[in-house]
PDB file of C-alpha atoms in Angstrom:
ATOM      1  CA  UNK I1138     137.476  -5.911-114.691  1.00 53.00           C
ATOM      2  CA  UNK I1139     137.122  -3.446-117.404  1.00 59.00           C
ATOM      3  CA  UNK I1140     133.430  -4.604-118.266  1.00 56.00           C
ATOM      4  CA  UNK I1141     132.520  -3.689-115.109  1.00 58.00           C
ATOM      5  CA  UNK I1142     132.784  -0.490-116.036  1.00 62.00           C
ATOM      6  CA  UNK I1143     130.675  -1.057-118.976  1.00 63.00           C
ATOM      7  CA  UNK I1144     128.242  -1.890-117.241  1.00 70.00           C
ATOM      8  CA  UNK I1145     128.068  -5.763-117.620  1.00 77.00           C
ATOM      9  CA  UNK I1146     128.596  -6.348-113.922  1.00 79.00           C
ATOM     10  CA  UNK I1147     125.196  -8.811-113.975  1.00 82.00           C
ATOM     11  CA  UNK I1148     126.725 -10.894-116.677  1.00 82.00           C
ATOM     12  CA  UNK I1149     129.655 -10.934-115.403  1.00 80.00           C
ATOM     13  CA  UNK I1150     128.544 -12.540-112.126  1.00 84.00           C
ATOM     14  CA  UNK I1151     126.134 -14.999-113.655  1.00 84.00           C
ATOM     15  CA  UNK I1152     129.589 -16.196-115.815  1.00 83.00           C
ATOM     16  CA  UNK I1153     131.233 -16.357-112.329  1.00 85.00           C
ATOM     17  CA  UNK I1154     128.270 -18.341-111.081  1.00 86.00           C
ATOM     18  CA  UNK I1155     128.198 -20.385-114.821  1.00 89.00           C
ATOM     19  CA  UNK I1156     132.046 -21.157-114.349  1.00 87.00           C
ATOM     20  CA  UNK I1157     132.309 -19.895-117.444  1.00 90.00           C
ATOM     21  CA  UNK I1158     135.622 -17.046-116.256  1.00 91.00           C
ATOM     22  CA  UNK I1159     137.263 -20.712-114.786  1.00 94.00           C
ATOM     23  CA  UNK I1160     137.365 -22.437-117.629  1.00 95.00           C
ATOM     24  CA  UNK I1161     138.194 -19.132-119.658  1.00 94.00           C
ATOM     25  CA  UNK I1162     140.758 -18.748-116.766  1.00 95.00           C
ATOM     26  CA  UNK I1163     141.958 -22.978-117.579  1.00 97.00           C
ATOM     27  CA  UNK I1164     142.349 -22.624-120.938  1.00 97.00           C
ATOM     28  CA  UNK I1165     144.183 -19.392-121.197  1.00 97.00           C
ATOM     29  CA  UNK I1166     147.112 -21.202-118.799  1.00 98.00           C
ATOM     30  CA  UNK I1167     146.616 -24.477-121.001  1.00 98.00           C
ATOM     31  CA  UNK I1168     147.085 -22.596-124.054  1.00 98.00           C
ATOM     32  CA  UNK I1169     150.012 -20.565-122.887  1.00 98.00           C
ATOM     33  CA  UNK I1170     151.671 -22.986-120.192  1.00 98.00           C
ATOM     34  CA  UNK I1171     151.981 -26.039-122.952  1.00 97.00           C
ATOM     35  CA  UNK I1172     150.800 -25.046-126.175  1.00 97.00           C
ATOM     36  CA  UNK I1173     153.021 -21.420-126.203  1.00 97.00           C
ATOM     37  CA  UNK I1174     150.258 -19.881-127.782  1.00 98.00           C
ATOM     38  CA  UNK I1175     147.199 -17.576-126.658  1.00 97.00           C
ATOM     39  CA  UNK I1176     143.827 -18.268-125.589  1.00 97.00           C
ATOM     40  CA  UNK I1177     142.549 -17.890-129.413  1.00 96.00           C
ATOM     41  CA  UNK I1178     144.909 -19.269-131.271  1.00 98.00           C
ATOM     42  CA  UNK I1179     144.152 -22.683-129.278  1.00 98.00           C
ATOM     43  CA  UNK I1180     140.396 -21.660-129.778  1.00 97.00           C
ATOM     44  CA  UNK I1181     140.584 -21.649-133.273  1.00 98.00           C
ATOM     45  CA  UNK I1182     143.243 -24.581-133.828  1.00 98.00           C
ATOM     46  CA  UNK I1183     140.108 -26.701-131.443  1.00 97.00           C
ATOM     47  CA  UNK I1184     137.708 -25.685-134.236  1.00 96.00           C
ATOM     48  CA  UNK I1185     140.275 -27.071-137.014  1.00 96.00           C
ATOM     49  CA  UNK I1186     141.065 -30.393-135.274  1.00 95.00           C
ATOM     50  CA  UNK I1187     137.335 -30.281-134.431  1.00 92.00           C
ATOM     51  CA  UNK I1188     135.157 -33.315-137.019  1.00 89.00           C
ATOM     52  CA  UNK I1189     131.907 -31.526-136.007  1.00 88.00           C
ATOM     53  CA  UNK I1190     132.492 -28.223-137.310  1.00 91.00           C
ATOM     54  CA  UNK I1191     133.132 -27.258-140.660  1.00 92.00           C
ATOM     55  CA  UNK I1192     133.892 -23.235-141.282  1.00 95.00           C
ATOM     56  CA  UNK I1193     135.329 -21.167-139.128  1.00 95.00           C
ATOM     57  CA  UNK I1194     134.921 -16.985-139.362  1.00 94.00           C
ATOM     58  CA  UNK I1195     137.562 -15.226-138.303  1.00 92.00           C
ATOM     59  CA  UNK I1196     136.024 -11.819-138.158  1.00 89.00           C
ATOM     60  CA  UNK I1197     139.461 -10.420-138.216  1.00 93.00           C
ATOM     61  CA  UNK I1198     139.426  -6.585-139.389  1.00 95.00           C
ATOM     62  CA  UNK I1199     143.045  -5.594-139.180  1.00 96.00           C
ATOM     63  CA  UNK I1200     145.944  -7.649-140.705  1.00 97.00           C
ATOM     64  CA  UNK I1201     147.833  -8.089-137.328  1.00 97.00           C
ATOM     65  CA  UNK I1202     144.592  -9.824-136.211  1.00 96.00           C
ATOM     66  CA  UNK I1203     144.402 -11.884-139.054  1.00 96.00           C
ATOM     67  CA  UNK I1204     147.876 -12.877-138.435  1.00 97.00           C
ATOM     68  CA  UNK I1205     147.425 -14.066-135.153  1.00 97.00           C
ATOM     69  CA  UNK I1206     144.278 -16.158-136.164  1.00 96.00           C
ATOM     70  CA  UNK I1207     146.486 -17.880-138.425  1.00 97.00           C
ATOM     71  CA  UNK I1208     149.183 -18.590-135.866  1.00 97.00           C
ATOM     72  CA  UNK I1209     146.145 -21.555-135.267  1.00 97.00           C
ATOM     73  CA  UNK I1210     147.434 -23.729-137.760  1.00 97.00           C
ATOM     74  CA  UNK I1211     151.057 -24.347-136.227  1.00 98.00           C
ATOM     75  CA  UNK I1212     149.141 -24.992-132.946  1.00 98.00           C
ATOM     76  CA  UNK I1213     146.622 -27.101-134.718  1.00 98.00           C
ATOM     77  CA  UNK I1214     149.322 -29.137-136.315  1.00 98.00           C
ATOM     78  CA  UNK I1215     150.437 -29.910-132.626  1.00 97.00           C
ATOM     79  CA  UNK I1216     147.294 -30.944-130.674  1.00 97.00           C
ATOM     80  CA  UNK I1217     146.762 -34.729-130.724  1.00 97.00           C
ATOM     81  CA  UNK I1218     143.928 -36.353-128.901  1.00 95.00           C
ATOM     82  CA  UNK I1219     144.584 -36.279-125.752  1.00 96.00           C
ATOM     83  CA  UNK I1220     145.189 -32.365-126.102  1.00 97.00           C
ATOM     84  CA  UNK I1221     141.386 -32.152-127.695  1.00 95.00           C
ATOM     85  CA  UNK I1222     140.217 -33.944-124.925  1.00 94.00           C
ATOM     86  CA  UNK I1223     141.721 -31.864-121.917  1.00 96.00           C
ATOM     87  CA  UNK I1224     140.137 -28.995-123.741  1.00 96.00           C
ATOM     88  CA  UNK I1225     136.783 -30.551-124.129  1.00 94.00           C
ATOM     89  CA  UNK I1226     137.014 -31.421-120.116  1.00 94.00           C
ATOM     90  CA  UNK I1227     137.765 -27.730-119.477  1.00 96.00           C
ATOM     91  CA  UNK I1228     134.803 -27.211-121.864  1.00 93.00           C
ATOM     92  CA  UNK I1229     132.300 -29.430-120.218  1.00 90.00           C
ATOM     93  CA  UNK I1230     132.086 -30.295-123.734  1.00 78.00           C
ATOM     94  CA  UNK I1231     132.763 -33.408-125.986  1.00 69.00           C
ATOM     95  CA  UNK I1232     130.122 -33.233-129.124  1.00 61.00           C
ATOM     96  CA  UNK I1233     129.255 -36.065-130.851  1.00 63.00           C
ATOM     97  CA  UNK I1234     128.910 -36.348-134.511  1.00 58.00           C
ATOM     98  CA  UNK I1235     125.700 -35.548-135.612  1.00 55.00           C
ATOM     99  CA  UNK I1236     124.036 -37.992-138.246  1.00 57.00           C
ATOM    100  CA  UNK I1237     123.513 -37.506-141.282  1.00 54.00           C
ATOM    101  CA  UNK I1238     120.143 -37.405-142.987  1.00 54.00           C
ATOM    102  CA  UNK I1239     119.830 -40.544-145.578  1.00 47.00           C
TER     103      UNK I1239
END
């Protein structure tokens, strides 16, 4: 792996250890198996279909990245709720929505 060579191998095992690389290594098939997209673009369209989060930075600093990003929406438009929820399995993650202050 390339940050290996970087010097990361510490993190990199602890991710291993984590599961974290598994469920990267899930989601990455999910996204391009049925969703024909990549790994962020399913990222991002989670955060859109997402009721708990409200702004999402795309950090993108060349105009081909930006265009990807924004291949999210077509894949948002797709994901129903059984989609969110085999991602939030993968995840280990299903938030709840926080209350709001009165």
């Amino acid at each position: 792996m390339k940050l290996d060579i970087l010097g990361y191998k510490k993190t990199i095992q602890q991710w291993r250890e984590d599961g974290k690389i598994n469920k990267v290594i899930k989601l990455t098939e999910l996204a391009q198996n049925k969703h024909n997209c990549n790994v962020s673009q399913l990222a991002l369209a989670w955060c859109l279909k997402n009721k708990n989060v409200s702004t999402i930075l795309l950090g993108a600093t060349k105009t081909a990245q930006l265009e990807d990003n924004l291949g999210c929406i077509e894949v948002a438009r797709k994901l129903n709720d059984d989609d969110m929820k085999e991602i939030n399995d993968i995840l280990g993650n299903n938030p709840e929505i926080a209350n709001k202050a009165s």
